[in-house]
JSON list of C-alpha atoms and ligand atoms in Angstrom, two decimals:
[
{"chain": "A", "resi": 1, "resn": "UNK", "atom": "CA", "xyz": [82.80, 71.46, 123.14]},
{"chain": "A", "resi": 2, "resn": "UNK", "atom": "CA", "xyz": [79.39, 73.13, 122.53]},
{"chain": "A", "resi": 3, "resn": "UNK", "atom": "CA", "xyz": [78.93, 73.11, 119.12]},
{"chain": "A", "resi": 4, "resn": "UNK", "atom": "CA", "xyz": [75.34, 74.88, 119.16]},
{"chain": "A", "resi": 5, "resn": "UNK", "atom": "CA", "xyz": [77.70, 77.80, 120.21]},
{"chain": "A", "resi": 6, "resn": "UNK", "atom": "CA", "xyz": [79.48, 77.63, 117.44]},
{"chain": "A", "resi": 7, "resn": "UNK", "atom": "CA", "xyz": [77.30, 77.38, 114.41]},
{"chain": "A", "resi": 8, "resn": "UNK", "atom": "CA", "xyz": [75.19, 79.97, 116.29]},
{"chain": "A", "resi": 9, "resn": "UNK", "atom": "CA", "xyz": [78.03, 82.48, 116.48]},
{"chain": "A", "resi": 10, "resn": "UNK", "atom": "CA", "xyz": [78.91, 81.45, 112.49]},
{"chain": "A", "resi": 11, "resn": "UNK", "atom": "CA", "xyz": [75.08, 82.70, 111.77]},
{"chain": "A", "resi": 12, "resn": "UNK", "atom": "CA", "xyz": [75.40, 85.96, 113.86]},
{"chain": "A", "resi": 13, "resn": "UNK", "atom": "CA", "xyz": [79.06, 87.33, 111.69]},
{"chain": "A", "resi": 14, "resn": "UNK", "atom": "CA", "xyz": [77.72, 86.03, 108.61]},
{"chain": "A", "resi": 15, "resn": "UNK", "atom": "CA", "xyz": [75.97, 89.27, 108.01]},
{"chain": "A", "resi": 16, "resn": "UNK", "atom": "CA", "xyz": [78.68, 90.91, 108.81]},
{"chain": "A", "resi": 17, "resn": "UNK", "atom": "CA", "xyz": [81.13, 89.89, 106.20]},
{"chain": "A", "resi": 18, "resn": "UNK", "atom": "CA", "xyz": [83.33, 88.85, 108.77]},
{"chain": "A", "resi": 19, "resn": "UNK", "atom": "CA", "xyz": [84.97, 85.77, 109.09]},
{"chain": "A", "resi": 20, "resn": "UNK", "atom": "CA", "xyz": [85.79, 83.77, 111.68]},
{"chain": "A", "resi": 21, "resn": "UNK", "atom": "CA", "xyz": [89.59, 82.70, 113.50]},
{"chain": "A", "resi": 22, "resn": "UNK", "atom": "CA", "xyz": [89.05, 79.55, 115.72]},
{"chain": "A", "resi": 23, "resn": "UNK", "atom": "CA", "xyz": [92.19, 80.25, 118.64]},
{"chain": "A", "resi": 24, "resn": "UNK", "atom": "CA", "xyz": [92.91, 76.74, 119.56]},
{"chain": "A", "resi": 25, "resn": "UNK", "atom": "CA", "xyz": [95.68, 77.31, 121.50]},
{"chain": "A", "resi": 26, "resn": "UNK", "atom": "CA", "xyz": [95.72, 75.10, 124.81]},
{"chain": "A", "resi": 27, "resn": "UNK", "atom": "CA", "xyz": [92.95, 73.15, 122.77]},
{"chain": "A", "resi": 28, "resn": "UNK", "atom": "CA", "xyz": [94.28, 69.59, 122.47]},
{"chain": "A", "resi": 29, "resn": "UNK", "atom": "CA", "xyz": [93.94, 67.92, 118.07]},
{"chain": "A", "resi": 30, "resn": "UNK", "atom": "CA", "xyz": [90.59, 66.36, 118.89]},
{"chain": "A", "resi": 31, "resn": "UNK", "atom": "CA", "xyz": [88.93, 69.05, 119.78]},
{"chain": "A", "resi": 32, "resn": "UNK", "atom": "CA", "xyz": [90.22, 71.20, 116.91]},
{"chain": "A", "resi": 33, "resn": "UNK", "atom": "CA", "xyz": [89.12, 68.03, 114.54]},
{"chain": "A", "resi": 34, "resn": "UNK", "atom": "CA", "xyz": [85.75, 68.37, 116.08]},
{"chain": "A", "resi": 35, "resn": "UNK", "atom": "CA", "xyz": [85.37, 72.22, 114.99]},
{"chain": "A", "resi": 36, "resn": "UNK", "atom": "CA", "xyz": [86.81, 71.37, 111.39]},
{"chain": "A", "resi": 37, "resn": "UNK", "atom": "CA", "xyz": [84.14, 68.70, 111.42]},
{"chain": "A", "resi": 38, "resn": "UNK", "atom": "CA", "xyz": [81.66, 71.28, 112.06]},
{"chain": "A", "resi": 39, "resn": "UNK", "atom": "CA", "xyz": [83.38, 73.40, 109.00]},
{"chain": "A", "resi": 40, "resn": "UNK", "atom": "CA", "xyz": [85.89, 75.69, 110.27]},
{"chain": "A", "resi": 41, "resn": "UNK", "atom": "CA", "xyz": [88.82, 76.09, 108.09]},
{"chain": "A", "resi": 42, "resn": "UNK", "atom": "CA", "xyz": [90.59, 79.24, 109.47]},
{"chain": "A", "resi": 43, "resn": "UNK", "atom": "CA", "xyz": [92.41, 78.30, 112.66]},
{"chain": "A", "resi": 44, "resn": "UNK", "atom": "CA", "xyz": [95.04, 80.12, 114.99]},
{"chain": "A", "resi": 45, "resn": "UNK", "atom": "CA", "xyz": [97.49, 79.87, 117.51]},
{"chain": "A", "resi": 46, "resn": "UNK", "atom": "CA", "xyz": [99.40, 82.13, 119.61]},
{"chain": "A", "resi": 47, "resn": "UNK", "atom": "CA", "xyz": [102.54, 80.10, 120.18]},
{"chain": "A", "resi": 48, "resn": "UNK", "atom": "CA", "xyz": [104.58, 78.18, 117.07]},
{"chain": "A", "resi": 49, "resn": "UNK", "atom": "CA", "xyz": [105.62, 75.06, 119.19]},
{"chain": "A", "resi": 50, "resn": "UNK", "atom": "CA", "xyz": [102.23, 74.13, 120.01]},
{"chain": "A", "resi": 51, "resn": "UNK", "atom": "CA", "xyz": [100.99, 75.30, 116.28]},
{"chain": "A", "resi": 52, "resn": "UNK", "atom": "CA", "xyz": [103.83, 73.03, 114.41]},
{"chain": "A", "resi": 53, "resn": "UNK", "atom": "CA", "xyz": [102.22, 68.86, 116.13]},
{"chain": "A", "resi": 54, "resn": "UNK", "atom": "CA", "xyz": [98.56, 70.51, 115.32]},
{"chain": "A", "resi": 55, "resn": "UNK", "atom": "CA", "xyz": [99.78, 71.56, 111.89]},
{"chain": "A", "resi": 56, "resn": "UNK", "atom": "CA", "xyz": [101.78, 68.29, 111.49]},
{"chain": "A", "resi": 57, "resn": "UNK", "atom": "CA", "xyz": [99.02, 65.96, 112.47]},
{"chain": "A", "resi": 58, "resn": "UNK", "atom": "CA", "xyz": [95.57, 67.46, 111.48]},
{"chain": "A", "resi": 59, "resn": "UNK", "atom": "CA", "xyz": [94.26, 68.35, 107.77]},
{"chain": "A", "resi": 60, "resn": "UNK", "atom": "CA", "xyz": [96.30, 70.17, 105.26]},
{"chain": "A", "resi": 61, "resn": "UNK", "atom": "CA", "xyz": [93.57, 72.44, 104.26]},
{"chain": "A", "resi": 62, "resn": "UNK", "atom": "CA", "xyz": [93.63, 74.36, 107.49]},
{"chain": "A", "resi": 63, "resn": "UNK", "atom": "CA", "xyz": [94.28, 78.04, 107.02]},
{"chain": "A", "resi": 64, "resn": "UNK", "atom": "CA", "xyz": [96.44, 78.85, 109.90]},
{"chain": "A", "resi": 65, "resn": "UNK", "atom": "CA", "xyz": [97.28, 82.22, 111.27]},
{"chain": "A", "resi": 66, "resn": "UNK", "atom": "CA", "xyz": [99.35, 83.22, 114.06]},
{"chain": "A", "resi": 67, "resn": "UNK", "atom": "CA", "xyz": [98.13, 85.42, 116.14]},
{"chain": "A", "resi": 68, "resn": "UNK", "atom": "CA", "xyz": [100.96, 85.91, 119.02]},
{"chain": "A", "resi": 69, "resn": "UNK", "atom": "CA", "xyz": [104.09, 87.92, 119.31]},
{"chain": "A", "resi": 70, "resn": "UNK", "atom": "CA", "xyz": [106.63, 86.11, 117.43]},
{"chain": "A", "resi": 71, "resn": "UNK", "atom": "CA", "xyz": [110.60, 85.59, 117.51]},
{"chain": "A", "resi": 72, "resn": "UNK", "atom": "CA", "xyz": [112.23, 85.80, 114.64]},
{"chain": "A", "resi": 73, "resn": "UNK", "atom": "CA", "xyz": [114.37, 82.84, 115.21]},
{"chain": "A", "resi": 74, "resn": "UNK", "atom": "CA", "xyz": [111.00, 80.72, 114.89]},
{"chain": "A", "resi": 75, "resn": "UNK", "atom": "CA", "xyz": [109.63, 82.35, 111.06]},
{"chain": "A", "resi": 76, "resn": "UNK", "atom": "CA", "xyz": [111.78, 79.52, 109.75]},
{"chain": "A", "resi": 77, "resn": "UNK", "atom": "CA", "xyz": [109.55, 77.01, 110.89]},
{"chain": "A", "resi": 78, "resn": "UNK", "atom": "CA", "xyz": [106.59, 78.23, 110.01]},
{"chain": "A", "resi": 79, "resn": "UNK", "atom": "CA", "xyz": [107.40, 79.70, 106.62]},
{"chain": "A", "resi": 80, "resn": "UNK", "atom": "CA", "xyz": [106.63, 76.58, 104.39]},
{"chain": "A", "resi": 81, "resn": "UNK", "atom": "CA", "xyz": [102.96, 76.59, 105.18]},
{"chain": "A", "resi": 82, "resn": "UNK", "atom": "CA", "xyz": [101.43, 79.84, 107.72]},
{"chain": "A", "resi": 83, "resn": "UNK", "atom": "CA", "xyz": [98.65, 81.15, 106.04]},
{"chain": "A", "resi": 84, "resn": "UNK", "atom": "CA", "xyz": [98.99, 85.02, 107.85]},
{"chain": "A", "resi": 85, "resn": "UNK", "atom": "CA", "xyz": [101.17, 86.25, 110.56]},
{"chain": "A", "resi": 86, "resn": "UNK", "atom": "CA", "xyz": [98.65, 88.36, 112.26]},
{"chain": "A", "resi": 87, "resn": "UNK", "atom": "CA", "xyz": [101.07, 90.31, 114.96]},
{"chain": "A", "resi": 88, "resn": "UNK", "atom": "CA", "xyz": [103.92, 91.89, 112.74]},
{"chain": "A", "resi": 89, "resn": "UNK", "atom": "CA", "xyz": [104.82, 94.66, 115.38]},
{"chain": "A", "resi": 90, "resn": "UNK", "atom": "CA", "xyz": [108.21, 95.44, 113.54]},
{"chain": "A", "resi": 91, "resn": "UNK", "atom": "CA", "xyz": [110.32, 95.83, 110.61]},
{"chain": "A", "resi": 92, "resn": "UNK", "atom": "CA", "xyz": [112.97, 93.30, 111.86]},
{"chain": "A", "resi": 93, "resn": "UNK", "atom": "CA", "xyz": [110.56, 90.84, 111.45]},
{"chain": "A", "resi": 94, "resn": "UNK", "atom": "CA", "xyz": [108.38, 91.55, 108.34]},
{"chain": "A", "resi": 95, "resn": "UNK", "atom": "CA", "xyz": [112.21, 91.66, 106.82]},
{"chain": "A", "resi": 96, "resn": "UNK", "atom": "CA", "xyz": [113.06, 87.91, 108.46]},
{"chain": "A", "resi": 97, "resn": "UNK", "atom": "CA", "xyz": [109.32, 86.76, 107.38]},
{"chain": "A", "resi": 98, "resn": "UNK", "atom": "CA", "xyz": [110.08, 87.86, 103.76]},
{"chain": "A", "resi": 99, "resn": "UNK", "atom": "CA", "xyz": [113.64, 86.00, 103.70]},
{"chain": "A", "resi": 100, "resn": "UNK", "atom": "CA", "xyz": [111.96, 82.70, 104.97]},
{"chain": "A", "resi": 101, "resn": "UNK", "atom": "CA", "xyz": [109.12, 82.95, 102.33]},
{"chain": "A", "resi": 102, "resn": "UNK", "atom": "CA", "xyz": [111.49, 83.68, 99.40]},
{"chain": "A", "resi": 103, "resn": "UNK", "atom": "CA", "xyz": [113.37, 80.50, 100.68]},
{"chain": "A", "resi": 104, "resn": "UNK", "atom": "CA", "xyz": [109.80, 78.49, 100.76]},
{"chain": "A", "resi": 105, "resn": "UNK", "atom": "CA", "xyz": [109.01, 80.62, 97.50]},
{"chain": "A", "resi": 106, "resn": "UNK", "atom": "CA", "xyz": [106.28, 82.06, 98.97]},
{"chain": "A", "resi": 107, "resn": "UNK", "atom": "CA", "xyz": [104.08, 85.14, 99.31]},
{"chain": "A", "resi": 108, "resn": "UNK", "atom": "CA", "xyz": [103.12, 85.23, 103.14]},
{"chain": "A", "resi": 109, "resn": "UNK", "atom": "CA", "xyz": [99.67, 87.51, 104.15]},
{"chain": "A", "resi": 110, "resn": "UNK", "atom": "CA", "xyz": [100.64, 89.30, 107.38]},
{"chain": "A", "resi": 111, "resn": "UNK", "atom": "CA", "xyz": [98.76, 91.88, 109.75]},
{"chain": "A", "resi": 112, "resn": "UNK", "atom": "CA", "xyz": [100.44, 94.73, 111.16]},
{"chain": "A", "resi": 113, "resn": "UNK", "atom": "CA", "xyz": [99.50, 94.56, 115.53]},
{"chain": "A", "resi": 114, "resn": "UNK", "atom": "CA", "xyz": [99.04, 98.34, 116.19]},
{"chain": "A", "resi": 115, "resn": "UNK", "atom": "CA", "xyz": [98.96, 98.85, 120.24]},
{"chain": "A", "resi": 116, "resn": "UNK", "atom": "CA", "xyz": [95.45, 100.41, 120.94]},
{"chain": "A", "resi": 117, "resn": "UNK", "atom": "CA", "xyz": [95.03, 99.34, 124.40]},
{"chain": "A", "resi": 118, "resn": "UNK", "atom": "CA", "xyz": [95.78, 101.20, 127.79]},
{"chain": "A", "resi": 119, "resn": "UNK", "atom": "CA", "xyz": [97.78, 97.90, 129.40]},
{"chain": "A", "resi": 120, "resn": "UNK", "atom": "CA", "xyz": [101.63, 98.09, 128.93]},
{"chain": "A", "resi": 121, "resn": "UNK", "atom": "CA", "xyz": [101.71, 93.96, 128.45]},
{"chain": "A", "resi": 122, "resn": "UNK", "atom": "CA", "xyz": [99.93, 94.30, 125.03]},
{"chain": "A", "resi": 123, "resn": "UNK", "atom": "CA", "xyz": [102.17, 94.05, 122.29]},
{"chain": "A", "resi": 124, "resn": "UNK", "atom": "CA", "xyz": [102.04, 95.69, 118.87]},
{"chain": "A", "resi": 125, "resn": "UNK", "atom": "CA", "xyz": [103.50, 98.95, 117.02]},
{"chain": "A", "resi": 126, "resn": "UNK", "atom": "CA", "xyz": [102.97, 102.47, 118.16]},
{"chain": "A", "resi": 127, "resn": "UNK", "atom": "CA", "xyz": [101.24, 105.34, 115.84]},
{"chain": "A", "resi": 128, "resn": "UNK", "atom": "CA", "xyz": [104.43, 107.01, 115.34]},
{"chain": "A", "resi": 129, "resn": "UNK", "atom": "CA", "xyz": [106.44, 103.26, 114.58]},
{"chain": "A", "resi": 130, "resn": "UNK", "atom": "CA", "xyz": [103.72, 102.39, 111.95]},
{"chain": "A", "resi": 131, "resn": "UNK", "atom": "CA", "xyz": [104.23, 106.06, 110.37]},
{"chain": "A", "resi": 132, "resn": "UNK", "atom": "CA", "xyz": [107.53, 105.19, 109.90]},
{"chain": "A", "resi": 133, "resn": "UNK", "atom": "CA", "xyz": [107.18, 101.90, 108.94]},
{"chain": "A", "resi": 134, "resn": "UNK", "atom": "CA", "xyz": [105.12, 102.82, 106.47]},
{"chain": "A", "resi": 135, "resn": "UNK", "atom": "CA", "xyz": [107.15, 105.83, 105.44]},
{"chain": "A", "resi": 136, "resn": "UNK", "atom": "CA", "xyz": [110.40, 104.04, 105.14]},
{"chain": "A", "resi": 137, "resn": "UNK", "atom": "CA", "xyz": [108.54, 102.16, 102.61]},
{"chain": "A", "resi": 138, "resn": "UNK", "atom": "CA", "xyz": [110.93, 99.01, 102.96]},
{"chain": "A", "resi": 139, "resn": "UNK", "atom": "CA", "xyz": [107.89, 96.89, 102.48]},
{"chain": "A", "resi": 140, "resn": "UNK", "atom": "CA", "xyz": [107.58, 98.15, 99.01]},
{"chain": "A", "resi": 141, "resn": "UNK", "atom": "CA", "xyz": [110.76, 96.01, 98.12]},
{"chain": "A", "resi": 142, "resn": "UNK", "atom": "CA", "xyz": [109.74, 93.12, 100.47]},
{"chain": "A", "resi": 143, "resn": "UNK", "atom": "CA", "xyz": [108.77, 91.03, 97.30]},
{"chain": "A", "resi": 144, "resn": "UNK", "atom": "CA", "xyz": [107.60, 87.89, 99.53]},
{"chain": "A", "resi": 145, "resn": "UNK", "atom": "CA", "xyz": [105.02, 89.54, 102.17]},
{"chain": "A", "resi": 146, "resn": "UNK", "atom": "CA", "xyz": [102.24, 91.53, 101.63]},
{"chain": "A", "resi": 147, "resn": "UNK", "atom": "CA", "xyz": [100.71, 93.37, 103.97]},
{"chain": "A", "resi": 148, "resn": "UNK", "atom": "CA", "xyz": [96.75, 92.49, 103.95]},
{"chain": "A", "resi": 149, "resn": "UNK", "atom": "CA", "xyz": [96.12, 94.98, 107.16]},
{"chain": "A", "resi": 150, "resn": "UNK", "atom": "CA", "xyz": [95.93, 95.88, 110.38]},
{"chain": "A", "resi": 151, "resn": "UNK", "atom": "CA", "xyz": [95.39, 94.07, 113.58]},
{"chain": "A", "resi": 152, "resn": "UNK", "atom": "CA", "xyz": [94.40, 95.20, 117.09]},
{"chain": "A", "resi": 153, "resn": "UNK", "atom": "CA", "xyz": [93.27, 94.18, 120.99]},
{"chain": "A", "resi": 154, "resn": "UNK", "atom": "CA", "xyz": [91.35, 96.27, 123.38]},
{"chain": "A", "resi": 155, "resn": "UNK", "atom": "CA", "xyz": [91.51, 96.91, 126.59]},
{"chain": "A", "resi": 156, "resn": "UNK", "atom": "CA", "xyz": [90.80, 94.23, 128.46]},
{"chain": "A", "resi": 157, "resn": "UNK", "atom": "CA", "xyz": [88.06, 96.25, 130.58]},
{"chain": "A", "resi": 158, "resn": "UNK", "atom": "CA", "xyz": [84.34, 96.17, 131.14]},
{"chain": "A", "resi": 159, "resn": "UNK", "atom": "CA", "xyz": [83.94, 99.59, 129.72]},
{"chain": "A", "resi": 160, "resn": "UNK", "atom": "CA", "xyz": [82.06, 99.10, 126.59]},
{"chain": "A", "resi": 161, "resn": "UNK", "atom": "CA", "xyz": [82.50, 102.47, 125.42]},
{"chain": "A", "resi": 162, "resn": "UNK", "atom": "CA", "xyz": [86.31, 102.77, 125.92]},
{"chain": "A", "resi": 163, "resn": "UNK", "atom": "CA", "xyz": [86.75, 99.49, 124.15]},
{"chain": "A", "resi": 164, "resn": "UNK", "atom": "CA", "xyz": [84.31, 100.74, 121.19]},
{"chain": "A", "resi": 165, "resn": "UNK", "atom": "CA", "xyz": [86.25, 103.90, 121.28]},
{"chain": "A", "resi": 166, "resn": "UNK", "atom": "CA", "xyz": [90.60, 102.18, 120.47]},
{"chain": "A", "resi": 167, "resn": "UNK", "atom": "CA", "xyz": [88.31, 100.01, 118.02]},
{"chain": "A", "resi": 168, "resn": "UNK", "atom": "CA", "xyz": [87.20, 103.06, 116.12]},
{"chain": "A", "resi": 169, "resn": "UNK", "atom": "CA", "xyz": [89.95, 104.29, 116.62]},
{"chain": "A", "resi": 170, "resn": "UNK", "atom": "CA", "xyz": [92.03, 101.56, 114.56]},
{"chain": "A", "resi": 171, "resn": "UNK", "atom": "CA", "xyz": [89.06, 101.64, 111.62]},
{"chain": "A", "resi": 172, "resn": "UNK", "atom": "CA", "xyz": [90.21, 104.97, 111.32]},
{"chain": "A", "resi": 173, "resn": "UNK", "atom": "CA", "xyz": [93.78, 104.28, 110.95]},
{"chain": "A", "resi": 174, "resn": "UNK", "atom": "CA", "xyz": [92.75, 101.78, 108.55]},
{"chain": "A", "resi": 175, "resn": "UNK", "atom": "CA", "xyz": [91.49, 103.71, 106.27]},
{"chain": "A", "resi": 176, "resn": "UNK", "atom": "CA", "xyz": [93.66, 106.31, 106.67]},
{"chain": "A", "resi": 177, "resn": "UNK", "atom": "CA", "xyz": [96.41, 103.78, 105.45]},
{"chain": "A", "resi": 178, "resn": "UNK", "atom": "CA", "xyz": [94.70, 102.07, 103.31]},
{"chain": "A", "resi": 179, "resn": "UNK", "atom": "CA", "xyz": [93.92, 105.74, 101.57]},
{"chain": "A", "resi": 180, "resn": "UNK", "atom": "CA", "xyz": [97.67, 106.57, 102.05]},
{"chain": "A", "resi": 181, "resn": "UNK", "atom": "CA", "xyz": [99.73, 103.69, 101.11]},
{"chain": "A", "resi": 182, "resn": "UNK", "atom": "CA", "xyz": [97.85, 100.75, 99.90]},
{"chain": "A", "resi": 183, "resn": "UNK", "atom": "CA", "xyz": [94.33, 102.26, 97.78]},
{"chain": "A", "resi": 184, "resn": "UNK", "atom": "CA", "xyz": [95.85, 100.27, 94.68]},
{"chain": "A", "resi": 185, "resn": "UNK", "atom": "CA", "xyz": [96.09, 96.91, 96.79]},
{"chain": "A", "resi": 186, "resn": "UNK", "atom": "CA", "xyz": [92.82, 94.96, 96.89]},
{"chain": "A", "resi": 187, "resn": "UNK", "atom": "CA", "xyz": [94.48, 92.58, 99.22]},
{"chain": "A", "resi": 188, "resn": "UNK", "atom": "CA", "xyz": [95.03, 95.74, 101.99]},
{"chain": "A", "resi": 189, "resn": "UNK", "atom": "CA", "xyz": [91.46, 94.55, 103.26]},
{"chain": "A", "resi": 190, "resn": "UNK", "atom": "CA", "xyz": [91.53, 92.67, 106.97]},
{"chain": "A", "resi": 191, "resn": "UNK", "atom": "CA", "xyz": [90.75, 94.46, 110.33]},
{"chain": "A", "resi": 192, "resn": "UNK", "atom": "CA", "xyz": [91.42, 91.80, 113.02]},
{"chain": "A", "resi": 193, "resn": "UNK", "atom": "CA", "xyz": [89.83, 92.95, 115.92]},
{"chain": "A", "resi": 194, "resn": "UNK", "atom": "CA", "xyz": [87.49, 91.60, 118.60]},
{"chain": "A", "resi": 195, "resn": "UNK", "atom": "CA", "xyz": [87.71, 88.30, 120.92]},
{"chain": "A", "resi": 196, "resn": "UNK", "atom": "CA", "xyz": [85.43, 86.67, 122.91]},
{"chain": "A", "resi": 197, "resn": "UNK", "atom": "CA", "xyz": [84.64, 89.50, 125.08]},
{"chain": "A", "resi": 198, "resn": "UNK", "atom": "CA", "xyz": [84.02, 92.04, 122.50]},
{"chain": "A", "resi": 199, "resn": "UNK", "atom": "CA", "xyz": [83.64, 90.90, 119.10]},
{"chain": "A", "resi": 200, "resn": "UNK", "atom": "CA", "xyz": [80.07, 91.98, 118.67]},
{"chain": "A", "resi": 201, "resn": "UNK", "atom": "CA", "xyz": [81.65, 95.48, 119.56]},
{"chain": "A", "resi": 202, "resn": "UNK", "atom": "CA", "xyz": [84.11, 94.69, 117.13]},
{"chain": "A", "resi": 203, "resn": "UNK", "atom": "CA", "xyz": [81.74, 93.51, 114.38]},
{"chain": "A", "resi": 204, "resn": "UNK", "atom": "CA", "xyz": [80.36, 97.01, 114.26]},
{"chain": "A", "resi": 205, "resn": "UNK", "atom": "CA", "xyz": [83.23, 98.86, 114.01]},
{"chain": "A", "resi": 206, "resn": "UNK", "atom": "CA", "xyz": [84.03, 97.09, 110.96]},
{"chain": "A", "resi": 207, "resn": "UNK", "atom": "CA", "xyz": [85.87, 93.88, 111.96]},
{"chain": "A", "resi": 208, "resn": "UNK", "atom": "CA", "xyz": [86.71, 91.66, 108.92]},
{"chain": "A", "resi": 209, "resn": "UNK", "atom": "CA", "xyz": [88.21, 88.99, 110.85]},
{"chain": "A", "resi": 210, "resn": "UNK", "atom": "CA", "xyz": [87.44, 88.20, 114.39]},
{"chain": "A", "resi": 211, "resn": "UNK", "atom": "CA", "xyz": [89.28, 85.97, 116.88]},
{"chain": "A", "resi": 212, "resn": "UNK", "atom": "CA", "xyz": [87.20, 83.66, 119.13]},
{"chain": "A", "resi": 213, "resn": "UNK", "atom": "CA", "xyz": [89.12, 81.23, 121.66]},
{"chain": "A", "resi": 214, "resn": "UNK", "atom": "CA", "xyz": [87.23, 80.72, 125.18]},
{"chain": "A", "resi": 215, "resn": "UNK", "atom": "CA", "xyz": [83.82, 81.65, 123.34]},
{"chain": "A", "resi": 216, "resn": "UNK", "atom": "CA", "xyz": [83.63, 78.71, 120.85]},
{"chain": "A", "resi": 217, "resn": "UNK", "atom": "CA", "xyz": [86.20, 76.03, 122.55]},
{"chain": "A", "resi": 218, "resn": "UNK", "atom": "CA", "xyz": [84.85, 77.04, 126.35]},
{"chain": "A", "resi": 219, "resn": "UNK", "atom": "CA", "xyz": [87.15, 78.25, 128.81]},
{"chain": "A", "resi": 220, "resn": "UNK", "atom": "CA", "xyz": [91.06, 77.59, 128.85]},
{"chain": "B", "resi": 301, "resn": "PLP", "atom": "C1", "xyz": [93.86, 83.93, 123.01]},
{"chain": "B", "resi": 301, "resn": "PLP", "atom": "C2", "xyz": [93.73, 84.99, 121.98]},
{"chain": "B", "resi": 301, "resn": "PLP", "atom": "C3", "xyz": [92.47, 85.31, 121.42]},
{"chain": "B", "resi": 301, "resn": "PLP", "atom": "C4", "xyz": [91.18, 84.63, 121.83]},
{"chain": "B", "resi": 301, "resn": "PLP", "atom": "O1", "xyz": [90.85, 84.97, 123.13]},
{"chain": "B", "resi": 301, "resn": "PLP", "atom": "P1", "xyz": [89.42, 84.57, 123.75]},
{"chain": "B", "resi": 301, "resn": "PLP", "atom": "O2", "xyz": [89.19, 85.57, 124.78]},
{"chain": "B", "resi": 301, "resn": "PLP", "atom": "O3", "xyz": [89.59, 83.19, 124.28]},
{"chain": "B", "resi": 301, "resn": "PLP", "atom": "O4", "xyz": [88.44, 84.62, 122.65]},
{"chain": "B", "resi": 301, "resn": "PLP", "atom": "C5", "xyz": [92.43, 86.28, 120.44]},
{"chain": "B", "resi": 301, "resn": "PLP", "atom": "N1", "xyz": [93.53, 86.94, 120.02]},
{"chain": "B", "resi": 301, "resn": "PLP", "atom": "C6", "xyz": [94.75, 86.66, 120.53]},
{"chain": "B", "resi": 301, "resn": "PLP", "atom": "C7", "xyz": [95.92, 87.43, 120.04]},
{"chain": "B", "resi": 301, "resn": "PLP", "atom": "C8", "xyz": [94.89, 85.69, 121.52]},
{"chain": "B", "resi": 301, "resn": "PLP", "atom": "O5", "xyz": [96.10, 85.43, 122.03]}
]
């Protein structure tokens, strides 16, 4: 692991406000041990069967977020102890997360994914399904989430300006909602954009939380 990499890369957000997720998914407990070493407390994971042995076996005061499309048959297991679900994309699931958090007696952060990107594979709600989420206000009586904001990834392309472009594009939506439907809620705050490839994009279109895999841990 290069290490200089990584405390250089905590120097250059700092400024920023921004804070940083470590994706150590592939990454085998060592190496994640390594980066906590170095100070990193906010880790996260894309899949929940490799997230529950590096939960179970490194140290408890890991935030971890997930940060992959998620069945609902798997909130169960992660209920007791996630720290944010970073890619709600539907109302199925923020109503499953909110049943296994009562059970845990919990309050679980999560992220709405909104789909910014031009690829069909990306995951993540629509404009129109995040007006009606939003609109059907459900989540107002969802007493065990609460929904801290909005999450999005950009086209995976070389085009600098098209990706700075969806990621202005999702500030704006941001504040829109926030405006709309969440201007009393401090905790409506967190605009997870930018990876590896385009975080310093992302960092000045007003990323709060950015997620660096491949970057920090080296290729997968
Ligand atoms: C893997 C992953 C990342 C990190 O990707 P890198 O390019 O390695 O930085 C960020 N966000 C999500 C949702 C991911 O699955």
């Amino acid at each position: 692991m290069d290490t200089g990499n990584y405390k250089a890369i905590v120097d250059e957000i700092k400024p920023y406000g921004a804070r940083l997720v470590a994706i150590s998914k592939t990454k085998p407990i060592e190496v994640v041990l390594e980066m906590y070493n170095q100070g990193q407390r906010i880790f996260g994971e894309n899949r929940v069967q490799e997230l529950l042995p590096k939960y179970n076996s490194l140290p408890q005061d890991i935030e971890w977020h997930l940060v992959g499309h998620l069945q609902s048959n798997k909130i169960k297991q992660i209920a007791p102890f996630i720290s944010m679900i970073e890619s709600v994309d539907s109302v199925m699931l923020l109503e499953e997360i909110n049943k296994q958090a009562q059970r845990s007696d919990r309050v679980i952060n999560c992220l709405l994914q909104i789909f910014i990107a031009e690829e069909k594979t990306k995951f993540g709600l629509s404009e129109n399904e995040l007006n009606s989420l939003l609109e059907s206000k459900i989540f107002t009586d969802l007493k065990h989430i609460r929904i801290c904001g909005l999450m999005g990834m950009a086209t995976n392309t070389p085009d600098q300006q098209k990706i700075e472009n969806e990621f202005k594009h999702l500030h704006q939506l941001f504040a829109r909602i926030k405006k709309d439907y969440f201007a009393d809620k401090p905790y409506f705050k967190e605009l997870s954009i930018g990876m590896s490839s385009d975080y310093k994009i992302a960092l000045n279109c007003g990323a709060t939380l950015i997620r660096l895999g491949s970057l920090i841990f080296g290729e997968r």
